[in-house]
Structures are given as structure tokens and as C-alpha cells.
CSV table of C-alpha atoms and ligand atoms in Angstrom, one decimal:
chain,number,residue,atom,x,y,z
A,1,MET,CA,-26.2,8.0,14.0
A,2,ARG,CA,-25.3,7.1,10.4
A,3,LYS,CA,-26.7,3.7,9.4
A,4,LEU,CA,-26.3,1.8,6.1
A,5,LEU,CA,-27.9,-1.4,4.9
A,6,LEU,CA,-26.7,-3.3,1.9
A,7,LYS,CA,-29.3,-5.8,0.8
A,8,ASN,CA,-29.6,-8.5,-1.9
A,9,ILE,CA,-25.8,-8.7,-2.2
A,10,LYS,CA,-25.0,-11.4,-4.8
A,11,LEU,CA,-21.9,-12.4,-2.9
A,12,LEU,CA,-20.3,-10.9,0.2
A,13,LEU,CA,-16.6,-11.7,0.1
A,14,SER,CA,-14.0,-12.5,2.8
A,15,VAL,CA,-16.4,-12.8,5.7
A,16,TYR,CA,-14.9,-13.8,9.1
A,17,GLU,CA,-16.5,-14.0,12.5
A,18,HIS,CA,-13.0,-13.8,13.9
A,19,ALA,CA,-10.5,-12.6,11.3
A,20,PRO,CA,-7.0,-14.0,11.1
A,21,THR,CA,-4.3,-11.4,11.0
A,22,ARG,CA,-3.0,-12.7,7.6
A,23,LEU,CA,-3.2,-15.7,5.4
A,24,LYS,CA,-0.3,-18.0,4.5
A,25,GLY,CA,0.4,-20.4,1.8
A,26,GLU,CA,-2.6,-22.6,1.0
A,27,GLN,CA,-4.9,-20.4,3.2
A,28,MET,CA,-4.5,-17.7,0.6
A,29,ASN,CA,-6.8,-19.7,-1.6
A,30,GLN,CA,-9.7,-19.4,0.9
A,31,LEU,CA,-12.3,-16.7,0.5
A,32,PRO,CA,-15.2,-17.4,2.9
A,33,SER,CA,-18.3,-15.8,1.3
A,34,ILE,CA,-22.0,-15.5,1.8
A,35,ALA,CA,-24.3,-15.7,-1.3
A,36,ASP,CA,-27.5,-13.5,-1.3
A,37,ALA,CA,-26.3,-11.5,1.7
A,38,TRP,CA,-27.0,-8.4,3.6
A,39,LEU,CA,-24.7,-6.2,5.6
A,40,ALA,CA,-25.4,-3.4,8.1
A,41,SER,CA,-23.1,-0.6,9.3
A,42,GLU,CA,-23.5,1.9,12.1
A,43,ASN,CA,-21.2,4.9,12.9
A,44,GLY,CA,-18.8,3.8,10.1
A,45,GLU,CA,-18.4,0.2,11.4
A,46,ILE,CA,-19.6,-3.1,10.2
A,47,VAL,CA,-22.1,-4.2,12.8
A,48,ASP,CA,-23.8,-7.2,11.3
A,49,TYR,CA,-24.3,-9.3,8.2
A,50,GLY,CA,-25.9,-12.6,7.1
A,51,SER,CA,-27.9,-14.4,4.4
A,52,MET,CA,-31.1,-12.7,3.1
A,53,ASP,CA,-32.9,-15.9,4.2
A,54,ASP,CA,-32.2,-14.9,7.8
A,55,PHE,CA,-32.6,-11.1,7.4
A,56,PRO,CA,-34.0,-10.0,10.7
A,57,GLY,CA,-36.0,-7.1,9.2
A,58,ILE,CA,-35.7,-3.4,9.9
A,59,THR,CA,-36.9,-2.0,13.2
A,60,ASP,CA,-35.3,1.4,13.2
A,61,TRP,CA,-35.6,3.4,9.9
A,62,LYS,CA,-34.2,6.6,11.3
A,63,ASP,CA,-31.2,7.9,9.3
A,64,LEU,CA,-31.0,4.6,7.5
A,65,GLU,CA,-29.7,4.5,3.9
A,66,ILE,CA,-30.5,1.3,2.0
A,67,ILE,CA,-28.6,0.2,-1.1
A,68,ASP,CA,-29.9,-2.6,-3.2
A,69,CYS,CA,-26.9,-4.7,-4.4
A,70,ASP,CA,-28.8,-7.0,-6.7
A,71,GLY,CA,-26.3,-8.8,-9.0
A,72,LYS,CA,-23.4,-7.0,-7.3
A,73,ILE,CA,-20.5,-8.3,-5.3
A,74,VAL,CA,-19.4,-6.6,-2.1
A,75,MET,CA,-15.8,-7.0,-0.9
A,76,PRO,CA,-13.5,-5.2,1.6
A,77,ALA,CA,-11.9,-2.1,0.2
A,78,PHE,CA,-8.2,-2.5,-0.9
A,79,ALA,CA,-5.4,-1.8,1.6
A,80,ASP,CA,-2.5,-0.2,-0.3
A,81,SER,CA,0.5,-0.8,2.0
A,82,HIS,CA,3.2,0.9,-0.1
A,83,THR,CA,2.8,4.3,-1.7
A,84,HIS,CA,4.7,7.5,-2.2
A,85,ILE,CA,1.7,9.7,-3.1
A,86,VAL,CA,3.1,12.8,-1.5
A,87,TYR,CA,5.2,14.3,-4.3
A,88,ALA,CA,5.5,17.3,-6.5
A,89,GLY,CA,5.1,17.5,-10.3
A,90,ASN,CA,5.7,14.5,-12.4
A,91,ARG,CA,8.5,12.7,-14.3
A,92,GLU,CA,7.0,11.9,-17.7
A,93,GLN,CA,10.2,13.1,-19.4
A,94,GLU,CA,12.2,10.4,-17.7
A,95,PHE,CA,9.5,7.9,-18.9
A,96,VAL,CA,10.1,9.1,-22.5
A,97,ASP,CA,13.9,8.9,-22.0
A,98,ARG,CA,13.5,5.3,-20.9
A,99,ILE,CA,11.4,4.5,-24.0
A,100,ASN,CA,14.3,6.0,-26.0
A,101,GLY,CA,16.8,3.6,-24.3
A,102,LEU,CA,18.1,5.0,-21.0
A,103,SER,CA,17.8,2.8,-18.0
A,104,TYR,CA,16.3,3.8,-14.6
A,105,GLU,CA,19.8,3.6,-13.1
A,106,GLU,CA,21.3,5.8,-15.9
A,107,ILE,CA,18.7,8.4,-15.3
A,108,ALA,CA,19.4,8.4,-11.6
A,109,ALA,CA,23.2,8.6,-12.2
A,110,ARG,CA,22.8,11.8,-14.1
A,111,GLY,CA,20.8,13.4,-11.3
A,112,GLY,CA,17.3,12.4,-12.4
A,113,GLY,CA,15.0,9.9,-10.6
A,114,ILE,CA,14.5,10.4,-6.9
A,115,LEU,CA,16.8,13.5,-6.9
A,116,ASN,CA,14.7,15.0,-9.6
A,117,SER,CA,11.6,14.6,-7.4
A,118,ALA,CA,13.5,16.0,-4.4
A,119,GLU,CA,14.3,19.2,-6.3
A,120,LEU,CA,10.7,19.6,-7.5
A,121,LEU,CA,9.5,19.0,-3.9
A,122,ALA,CA,11.9,21.5,-2.4
A,123,ASN,CA,10.6,24.2,-4.8
A,124,THR,CA,6.9,23.5,-4.0
A,125,SER,CA,5.1,25.1,-1.1
A,126,GLU,CA,3.7,22.9,1.7
A,127,ASP,CA,0.2,23.9,0.8
A,128,ASP,CA,0.6,23.2,-2.9
A,129,LEU,CA,2.2,19.8,-2.0
A,130,PHE,CA,-0.8,19.1,0.2
A,131,GLU,CA,-3.3,19.9,-2.5
A,132,GLN,CA,-1.5,17.8,-5.1
A,133,SER,CA,-1.3,14.9,-2.7
A,134,LYS,CA,-4.8,15.2,-1.6
A,135,GLN,CA,-6.0,14.9,-5.2
A,136,ARG,CA,-4.2,11.6,-5.5
A,137,LEU,CA,-5.6,10.4,-2.2
A,138,ILE,CA,-9.1,11.1,-3.4
A,139,GLU,CA,-8.3,9.5,-6.7
A,140,VAL,CA,-7.2,6.2,-5.1
A,141,ILE,CA,-10.1,6.1,-2.7
A,142,ALA,CA,-12.5,6.4,-5.6
A,143,LEU,CA,-10.6,3.5,-7.2
A,144,GLY,CA,-11.4,1.3,-4.1
A,145,THR,CA,-8.5,2.0,-1.7
A,146,GLY,CA,-9.8,1.9,1.9
A,147,ALA,CA,-6.5,2.2,3.8
A,148,ILE,CA,-3.1,3.5,2.6
A,149,GLU,CA,0.5,3.8,3.7
A,150,ILE,CA,2.4,6.9,2.5
A,151,LYS,CA,6.1,7.5,2.6
A,152,SER,CA,8.3,10.5,2.8
A,153,GLY,CA,11.6,10.2,0.9
A,154,TYR,CA,11.5,13.0,-1.7
A,155,GLY,CA,12.7,15.5,0.9
A,156,LEU,CA,16.2,14.3,1.7
A,157,SER,CA,16.8,17.3,3.9
A,158,LEU,CA,15.6,17.9,7.5
A,159,ASN,CA,13.2,20.6,6.3
A,160,SER,CA,11.8,18.8,3.3
A,161,GLU,CA,11.4,15.5,5.0
A,162,LEU,CA,9.5,17.2,7.8
A,163,LYS,CA,7.4,19.1,5.2
A,164,MET,CA,6.4,15.8,3.6
A,165,LEU,CA,5.5,14.1,6.9
A,166,ARG,CA,3.5,17.2,7.9
A,167,VAL,CA,1.6,16.9,4.6
A,168,ILE,CA,0.9,13.2,5.4
A,169,LYS,CA,-0.3,14.3,8.9
A,170,ARG,CA,-2.7,16.7,7.2
A,171,LEU,CA,-4.0,14.0,4.9
A,172,LYS,CA,-4.6,11.8,8.0
A,173,GLU,CA,-6.5,14.7,9.6
A,174,LEU,CA,-8.9,14.7,6.7
A,175,ASN,CA,-10.2,11.4,8.3
A,176,LEU,CA,-11.0,9.9,5.0
A,177,VAL,CA,-9.3,6.4,5.3
A,178,PRO,CA,-6.7,5.0,7.8
A,179,ILE,CA,-3.3,6.3,6.8
A,180,LYS,CA,0.1,5.1,8.0
A,181,ALA,CA,3.1,7.5,7.7
A,182,THR,CA,6.5,6.0,6.9
A,183,PHE,CA,9.8,8.0,7.2
A,184,LEU,CA,12.0,7.2,4.2
A,185,GLY,CA,14.8,9.6,4.6
A,186,ALA,CA,17.1,6.8,3.4
A,187,HIS,CA,15.6,6.8,-0.1
A,188,ALA,CA,18.6,8.3,-1.9
A,189,VAL,CA,21.8,10.2,-1.1
A,190,PRO,CA,21.1,13.9,-1.9
A,191,LYS,CA,23.4,15.8,-4.2
A,192,GLU,CA,25.1,17.8,-1.4
A,193,TYR,CA,26.2,14.5,0.2
A,194,LYS,CA,27.3,12.8,-3.0
A,195,ASN,CA,30.7,12.1,-1.7
A,196,ASN,CA,29.7,11.9,2.0
A,197,LYS,CA,27.0,9.2,2.4
A,198,LYS,CA,28.0,8.7,6.0
A,199,GLY,CA,27.3,12.4,6.6
A,200,TYR,CA,23.8,11.9,5.2
A,201,ILE,CA,23.2,8.8,7.3
A,202,ASP,CA,24.3,10.8,10.4
A,203,LEU,CA,21.9,13.6,9.4
A,204,ILE,CA,19.1,11.0,9.2
A,205,VAL,CA,19.9,9.4,12.6
A,206,GLU,CA,21.0,12.5,14.6
A,207,GLU,CA,18.7,15.2,13.3
A,208,MET,CA,15.8,13.8,11.3
A,209,LEU,CA,14.8,10.9,13.5
A,210,PRO,CA,14.7,12.8,16.8
A,211,ALA,CA,12.7,15.6,15.2
A,212,ILE,CA,10.2,13.2,13.6
A,213,ALA,CA,9.8,11.2,16.8
A,214,GLU,CA,9.3,14.3,18.9
A,215,GLN,CA,6.6,15.6,16.6
A,216,LYS,CA,5.1,12.1,16.2
A,217,LEU,CA,5.2,12.3,12.5
A,218,ALA,CA,5.9,8.7,11.5
A,219,ASP,CA,4.6,5.2,12.2
A,220,TYR,CA,7.3,3.3,10.3
A,221,ILE,CA,10.8,3.7,9.0
A,222,ASP,CA,11.9,2.5,5.6
A,223,VAL,CA,15.2,2.3,3.6
A,224,PHE,CA,15.9,1.8,-0.1
A,225,CYS,CA,18.4,-1.1,0.2
A,226,GLU,CA,20.1,-1.2,-3.2
A,227,GLN,CA,23.4,-0.7,-5.1
A,228,ASN,CA,24.1,3.0,-5.3
A,229,TYR,CA,21.6,3.7,-2.6
A,230,PHE,CA,22.0,2.1,0.9
A,231,THR,CA,23.9,-1.1,1.6
A,232,ALA,CA,22.5,-3.9,3.8
A,233,ASP,CA,24.7,-2.8,6.7
A,234,GLU,CA,23.5,0.8,6.4
A,235,THR,CA,19.9,-0.3,6.1
A,236,SER,CA,20.3,-2.4,9.3
A,237,TYR,CA,21.8,0.6,11.1
A,238,VAL,CA,19.0,3.0,10.1
A,239,LEU,CA,16.3,0.5,11.0
A,240,SER,CA,17.9,-0.2,14.4
A,241,GLU,CA,18.1,3.5,15.1
A,242,GLY,CA,14.5,3.9,14.1
A,243,ALA,CA,13.5,1.1,16.5
A,244,LYS,CA,14.9,3.1,19.4
A,245,TYR,CA,12.1,5.6,18.7
A,246,GLY,CA,9.5,2.8,18.4
A,247,LEU,CA,9.4,2.9,14.6
A,248,LYS,CA,8.9,-0.5,13.0
A,249,GLY,CA,10.8,-1.1,9.8
A,250,LYS,CA,9.7,-1.5,6.2
A,251,VAL,CA,12.4,-2.2,3.5
A,252,HIS,CA,12.7,-1.6,-0.3
A,253,ALA,CA,14.6,-4.7,-1.1
A,254,GLU,CA,16.1,-6.8,-4.0
A,255,GLN,CA,14.4,-4.5,-6.6
A,256,LEU,CA,17.2,-3.9,-9.1
A,257,SER,CA,19.8,-6.4,-7.7
A,258,HIS,CA,20.2,-8.8,-4.8
A,259,SER,CA,21.4,-6.5,-2.1
A,260,GLY,CA,20.5,-8.4,1.1
A,261,GLY,CA,17.5,-6.3,2.1
A,262,ILE,CA,15.4,-9.3,2.9
A,263,SER,CA,17.9,-10.7,5.4
A,264,VAL,CA,18.2,-7.3,7.0
A,265,ALA,CA,14.4,-6.8,7.2
A,266,VAL,CA,13.9,-10.2,8.8
A,267,LYS,CA,16.8,-9.6,11.3
A,268,ASN,CA,15.2,-6.3,12.3
A,269,ARG,CA,11.7,-7.7,12.5
A,270,ALA,CA,10.4,-5.4,9.8
A,271,ILE,CA,6.7,-5.4,9.2
A,272,SER,CA,7.1,-5.8,5.5
A,273,VAL,CA,9.8,-6.2,2.8
A,274,ASP,CA,8.8,-4.8,-0.6
A,275,HIS,CA,9.6,-5.2,-4.3
A,276,LEU,CA,11.7,-8.5,-4.3
A,277,GLU,CA,12.4,-8.9,-8.0
A,278,TYR,CA,15.8,-10.5,-7.1
A,279,CYS,CA,14.6,-12.6,-4.1
A,280,ASN,CA,16.3,-16.0,-4.0
A,281,ASP,CA,15.5,-19.4,-2.4
A,282,GLU,CA,17.4,-18.6,0.8
A,283,ASP,CA,15.5,-15.4,1.2
A,284,VAL,CA,12.2,-17.4,1.0
A,285,LEU,CA,13.4,-19.6,3.8
A,286,LYS,CA,14.4,-16.6,5.9
A,287,LEU,CA,10.9,-15.1,5.4
A,288,LEU,CA,9.2,-18.4,6.4
A,289,ASN,CA,10.5,-18.0,9.9
A,290,SER,CA,9.5,-14.4,10.3
A,291,ASP,CA,6.5,-12.1,10.8
A,292,THR,CA,7.7,-9.9,7.9
A,293,MET,CA,5.2,-9.7,5.0
A,294,PRO,CA,6.8,-10.0,1.6
A,295,THR,CA,5.1,-7.4,-0.6
A,296,ILE,CA,5.0,-7.4,-4.4
A,297,LEU,CA,4.7,-4.1,-6.3
A,298,PRO,CA,3.7,-5.2,-9.8
A,299,GLY,CA,3.2,-1.6,-11.0
A,300,ALA,CA,6.9,-0.9,-10.6
A,301,ALA,CA,8.1,-4.2,-12.2
A,302,TYR,CA,5.7,-3.5,-15.1
A,303,PHE,CA,6.7,0.1,-15.6
A,304,LEU,CA,10.4,-0.5,-15.3
A,305,ASN,CA,10.3,-3.8,-17.2
A,306,LEU,CA,11.9,-5.7,-14.3
A,307,PRO,CA,12.0,-9.5,-13.9
A,308,LEU,CA,8.9,-10.7,-12.0
A,309,PRO,CA,9.4,-11.5,-8.3
A,310,PRO,CA,8.6,-15.2,-7.4
A,311,ALA,CA,5.2,-14.5,-5.8
A,312,LYS,CA,3.6,-17.8,-6.6
A,313,LYS,CA,6.7,-19.7,-5.5
A,314,MET,CA,6.5,-17.9,-2.2
A,315,ILE,CA,2.9,-18.9,-1.7
A,316,LYS,CA,3.7,-22.5,-2.6
A,317,SER,CA,6.4,-22.4,0.0
A,318,GLY,CA,3.8,-21.5,2.6
A,319,LEU,CA,4.5,-17.7,2.8
A,320,SER,CA,2.0,-14.9,3.1
A,321,VAL,CA,2.2,-12.5,0.2
A,322,ALA,CA,0.8,-9.0,-0.1
A,323,PHE,CA,0.5,-6.8,-3.3
A,324,ALA,CA,0.5,-3.0,-3.3
A,325,SER,CA,0.6,-0.2,-5.8
A,326,ASP,CA,3.9,1.7,-5.0
A,327,TYR,CA,2.1,4.7,-6.5
A,328,ASN,CA,5.0,7.2,-7.2
A,329,PRO,CA,6.2,9.5,-10.0
A,330,GLY,CA,9.2,7.4,-11.1
A,331,SER,CA,8.6,3.7,-11.1
A,332,SER,CA,4.8,3.3,-10.7
A,333,PRO,CA,2.7,6.3,-11.5
A,334,SER,CA,-0.6,4.5,-10.8
A,335,GLY,CA,-2.5,3.7,-7.6
A,336,ASN,CA,-5.1,1.6,-9.2
A,337,MET,CA,-5.4,-1.5,-7.0
A,338,MET,CA,-7.9,-3.2,-9.2
A,339,GLN,CA,-5.1,-3.1,-11.9
A,340,VAL,CA,-2.7,-4.5,-9.2
A,341,LEU,CA,-5.3,-7.3,-8.6
A,342,SER,CA,-5.4,-8.1,-12.3
A,343,MET,CA,-1.6,-8.1,-12.6
A,344,ALA,CA,-1.3,-10.5,-9.7
A,345,CYS,CA,-3.4,-13.0,-11.6
A,346,VAL,CA,-2.2,-12.5,-15.1
A,347,GLN,CA,1.5,-12.0,-14.6
A,348,TYR,CA,2.1,-13.7,-11.3
A,349,LYS,CA,-0.4,-16.6,-11.7
A,350,LEU,CA,-2.1,-16.0,-8.4
A,351,THR,CA,-5.6,-17.4,-8.3
A,352,PRO,CA,-8.4,-14.8,-8.0
A,353,GLU,CA,-8.8,-15.8,-4.4
A,354,GLU,CA,-5.1,-15.5,-3.6
A,355,ALA,CA,-4.9,-12.1,-5.4
A,356,ILE,CA,-8.0,-10.7,-3.5
A,357,ASN,CA,-6.4,-11.8,-0.2
A,358,ALA,CA,-3.1,-10.3,-1.3
A,359,VAL,CA,-4.7,-6.8,-1.8
A,360,THR,CA,-6.9,-6.9,1.3
A,361,ILE,CA,-6.2,-8.9,4.4
A,362,ASN,CA,-2.5,-9.4,3.7
A,363,SER,CA,-1.8,-5.9,2.6
A,364,ALA,CA,-3.7,-4.6,5.6
A,365,TYR,CA,-1.2,-6.7,7.8
A,366,ALA,CA,1.7,-5.2,5.9
A,367,MET,CA,0.7,-1.7,7.1
A,368,GLY,CA,-0.5,-2.7,10.6
A,369,CYS,CA,-4.2,-2.1,9.8
A,370,GLU,CA,-5.4,-5.7,10.0
A,371,GLY,CA,-7.6,-4.8,13.0
A,372,LEU,CA,-9.4,-2.1,11.1
A,373,VAL,CA,-9.8,-3.2,7.5
A,374,GLY,CA,-9.1,-6.2,5.1
A,375,THR,CA,-12.1,-8.5,5.9
A,376,ILE,CA,-15.8,-8.3,6.4
A,377,THR,CA,-15.8,-8.7,10.2
A,378,ARG,CA,-18.0,-7.1,12.9
A,379,GLY,CA,-16.3,-4.1,14.4
A,380,LYS,CA,-14.0,-3.4,11.4
A,381,LEU,CA,-14.5,-0.2,9.4
A,382,CYS,CA,-17.2,-0.3,6.8
A,383,ASN,CA,-14.8,0.5,4.0
A,384,LEU,CA,-16.1,-1.6,1.1
A,385,ILE,CA,-16.3,-1.9,-2.7
A,386,ILE,CA,-19.7,-2.6,-4.3
A,387,THR,CA,-19.0,-3.8,-7.8
A,388,LYS,CA,-21.2,-3.3,-10.9
A,389,PRO,CA,-23.3,-6.3,-11.7
A,390,ILE,CA,-20.8,-9.1,-12.6
A,391,THR,CA,-21.0,-12.8,-13.0
A,392,SER,CA,-18.3,-13.8,-10.5
A,393,TYR,CA,-15.4,-12.2,-8.6
A,394,SER,CA,-13.0,-13.7,-11.2
A,395,PHE,CA,-14.4,-11.2,-13.6
A,396,LEU,CA,-12.6,-8.4,-11.6
A,397,PRO,CA,-9.0,-9.5,-12.6
A,398,TYR,CA,-10.3,-10.9,-15.9
A,399,ALA,CA,-11.8,-7.8,-17.4
A,400,PHE,CA,-8.7,-5.7,-16.8
A,401,GLY,CA,-9.1,-2.0,-17.5
A,402,SER,CA,-12.8,-2.0,-17.2
A,403,ASN,CA,-14.2,0.2,-14.4
A,404,LEU,CA,-16.1,-2.5,-12.4
A,405,ILE,CA,-16.6,-0.5,-9.2
A,406,ASP,CA,-20.1,0.9,-8.8
A,407,ILE,CA,-19.8,2.4,-5.3
A,408,VAL,CA,-17.0,2.8,-2.8
A,409,ILE,CA,-18.2,2.9,0.8
A,410,ILE,CA,-16.0,4.6,3.3
A,411,HIS,CA,-16.9,4.8,7.0
A,412,GLY,CA,-20.4,3.4,6.0
A,413,GLU,CA,-21.1,6.2,3.5
A,414,LYS,CA,-20.9,6.5,-0.3
A,415,PHE,CA,-17.6,8.1,-1.2
B,1,NIG,O1,9.4,2.1,-4.7
B,1,NIG,N1,12.6,1.9,-5.2
B,1,NIG,C1,12.7,3.0,-4.7
B,1,NIG,N2,11.8,3.9,-4.6
B,1,NIG,C2,10.6,4.0,-5.4
B,1,NIG,C3,10.8,4.7,-6.7
B,1,NIG,C4,11.2,6.1,-6.5
B,1,NIG,C5,11.2,6.9,-7.6
B,1,NIG,O2,11.7,6.6,-8.7
B,1,NIG,O3,10.8,8.1,-7.5
B,1,NIG,C6,10.0,2.7,-5.6
B,1,NIG,O4,10.0,2.1,-6.7
B,2,FE,FE1,8.5,2.4,-3.1
């Protein structure tokens, strides 16, 4: 029986006896905390916590690890609800091409972008792909990520999509952190179907989906709803076909233009709708009457120099908002959620409390892991971040770029 005791915690953040599933509007400014706290974990779960004043003492020392957290803040590990960390190689040449004046769309139009990653992936063995992806998984856990969603979508053929999803399954089987797998066959139209998009959509629906469902390789289905990718109607069709196999939707929407992805996501009861650079007031109203989590991906907006999505306006309108990394080789080659937290404050004007909630409880909801992670609650996984000694939690987004994580705890053990 593994046991862990954290004592003398300067501040224990986001403590809930009964955790809500997500926080909306003004609630996002709340961050219930205990100063001078302790926390105990057993078998990988949080079993108890409280103030040091009421510390009951230790009766059973066997297999107990004690960490003194004097001066340090303890918070739930990040939930990263949107990533593409299974990919082969990199695309730094496209990055240089963009610096020299080409746009993301121009690079895609000449066969680069997602199609470039698809070619690299097709030429990489499944074992090699697994090793490359595992390295990234370990990298982001060390950066504080305690649950992660991973998409396919660089396969774009039956074999390669299955290969990606099998790699995600192998990553799940490492049992490091909770992982959700998302089937993103509708990420781009592959070269062979350049003049036959309908043929590719038929392949997704008639061949990929049944195979993936039969092998239980996906938890969600996603579509890149965008000009030159998939229209709102095509997105709706793919989501509704996925729903027949019990796959809930997630949508890449309104990233490079207003393409109607939010409407479609809400109509199909998607769990999240992500990017949202071109989200308008009507979209905000639609989201208000839904269970769909709007999710901002500041790394992609930063890396592609896109206009900023109206995150603060959404919160002021009463919406829940989540933030995630979008870690991928083309538009956001970083899975650093502490950086995402800082961008949420600096660029999007979220308060530190709103930003912390956006990368923990709300992003956990956006990947269906709110029962497992996202708050300090008895029975949830003991996946935590212990900071270095800092003055307050506002120091985390403030001192951007500093490594402020002392220890990452996963399943009640030092990672
Ligand atoms: O989330 N927007 C679409 N898909 C990815 C980028 C894919 C790529 O460029 O490889 C994203 O930004
Ligand atoms: Fe993405």
C-alpha cells in the first residue's frame, strides 16, 4: 500500500468536499484553498486533507513517504484536453517558411501542413511512432500535466489512423496518467482524395469508424471544421455518424475563419469546441444554452499569430472556459501548460484564479475526466503539482518561463 503525506503546505489550492463538474462565469474566480495544510494519499488517490492545526497525527508509518512542502503551493495537476502528441518528425522548416512570409494556409495549399505530417507518419514504424510519442508524454507529465487527451488525424488512411490510435492505446497502457483517445480522421483531405472529398468522408464513415469502434480505439470523435477542410454540414454528418458508435464529439472550430463549427458542435452536443478565434456574439449565446465546453488554445493563436479568441468576454457572459495546449507539430509545438496558464492571464486577461480553473477543473470536464482529476477532492487521483517556494499562486503566471514546479506527483508518487 503506497502512502504519501504532504505536510506544511503553504497553500492547498482548489479544495472541494464535493467538486462541481465545471465552473461557469463568475464562479471561475473562486479558488477555495486551505492555508498551512496537509494532504494524504493512499493507493494513488487523495484520501484526506486539512489544516495543519487539525492534523490528526500519524498512526501507521509503514510504506509512508512524507514530503515537507514548507513555503510551497500544492495544486491539482493540469488537465490538457486537446493535444496531437502522437506524430512523427517535426515541421520546423514550415516554421521558418512562415517567418519568411508564407501563411499557414499557403503552406497547406502546397501540400505541407497536416499532409506533411501524414506523409512523415506513414513512413514511420508503429514502434518508432510509439517511442517518439512516449517521449512527449513523459515530457508533458514532468511539466505538470496529470491527464491528457490525444488525437489521431495525421493518418488520413484506414491503416495509418488505426496505427495512431493503437499507439494512443499503448500510451494508455503505460498507466501513467488518464488518457482519452480522439478519432480525428476528418483533420484534412488526403492527397489521393484531393478531388473527391466525398469519397474520403465515405471512407471515414464506412471503413474507419466501424473498425475503430470494433477495436474500441476511441473515446471521442473530432472534425477540423474550416474552409478548405470540412464544412459545417460535413462536420455535422461525421459527428452524427460517430454518435451511432457512442463517440461524443469534439470540434476544431472558428480557428482561421468563421465556419459554423460552434453551431454544429452545440447541435450535436459535443463535449468541447476548440480554438474559437473567430467566435462571434451569436456563438456565445448558443454556447450558453449547452453543455459544450469552449476551449481556448493559446499556443496555436500565439504560434500562428492569429487574433485572440474572446475568452474573457465568454466568462463575463457566464460561460465556462477551458484552456489547453494543442501540442502538435504544426500550430503549437509545445505542451507546456504552465505557459498556457501564463498566456491565459497575460494575453486573455483571465485572473490567476480563472486561469487556474481553466487549466484544471474546466479542462478536465472538456475531456470527460472531471471525476478523476481537476480539484483536490477525496477519491480523486493524487495527481498534483508541488511548486517551488513562491509568494503566492499569482507568481505562477507572472514569472512566465521560470521553472516553478518542484515535484509532480502522479498516482501519489513522485514522477
Ligand atoms: O489544432 N487546426 C487543426 N489542427 C491542428 C494543427 C494541425 C497541424 O498543423 O498539424 C490544430 O491547430
Ligand atoms: Fe488541434
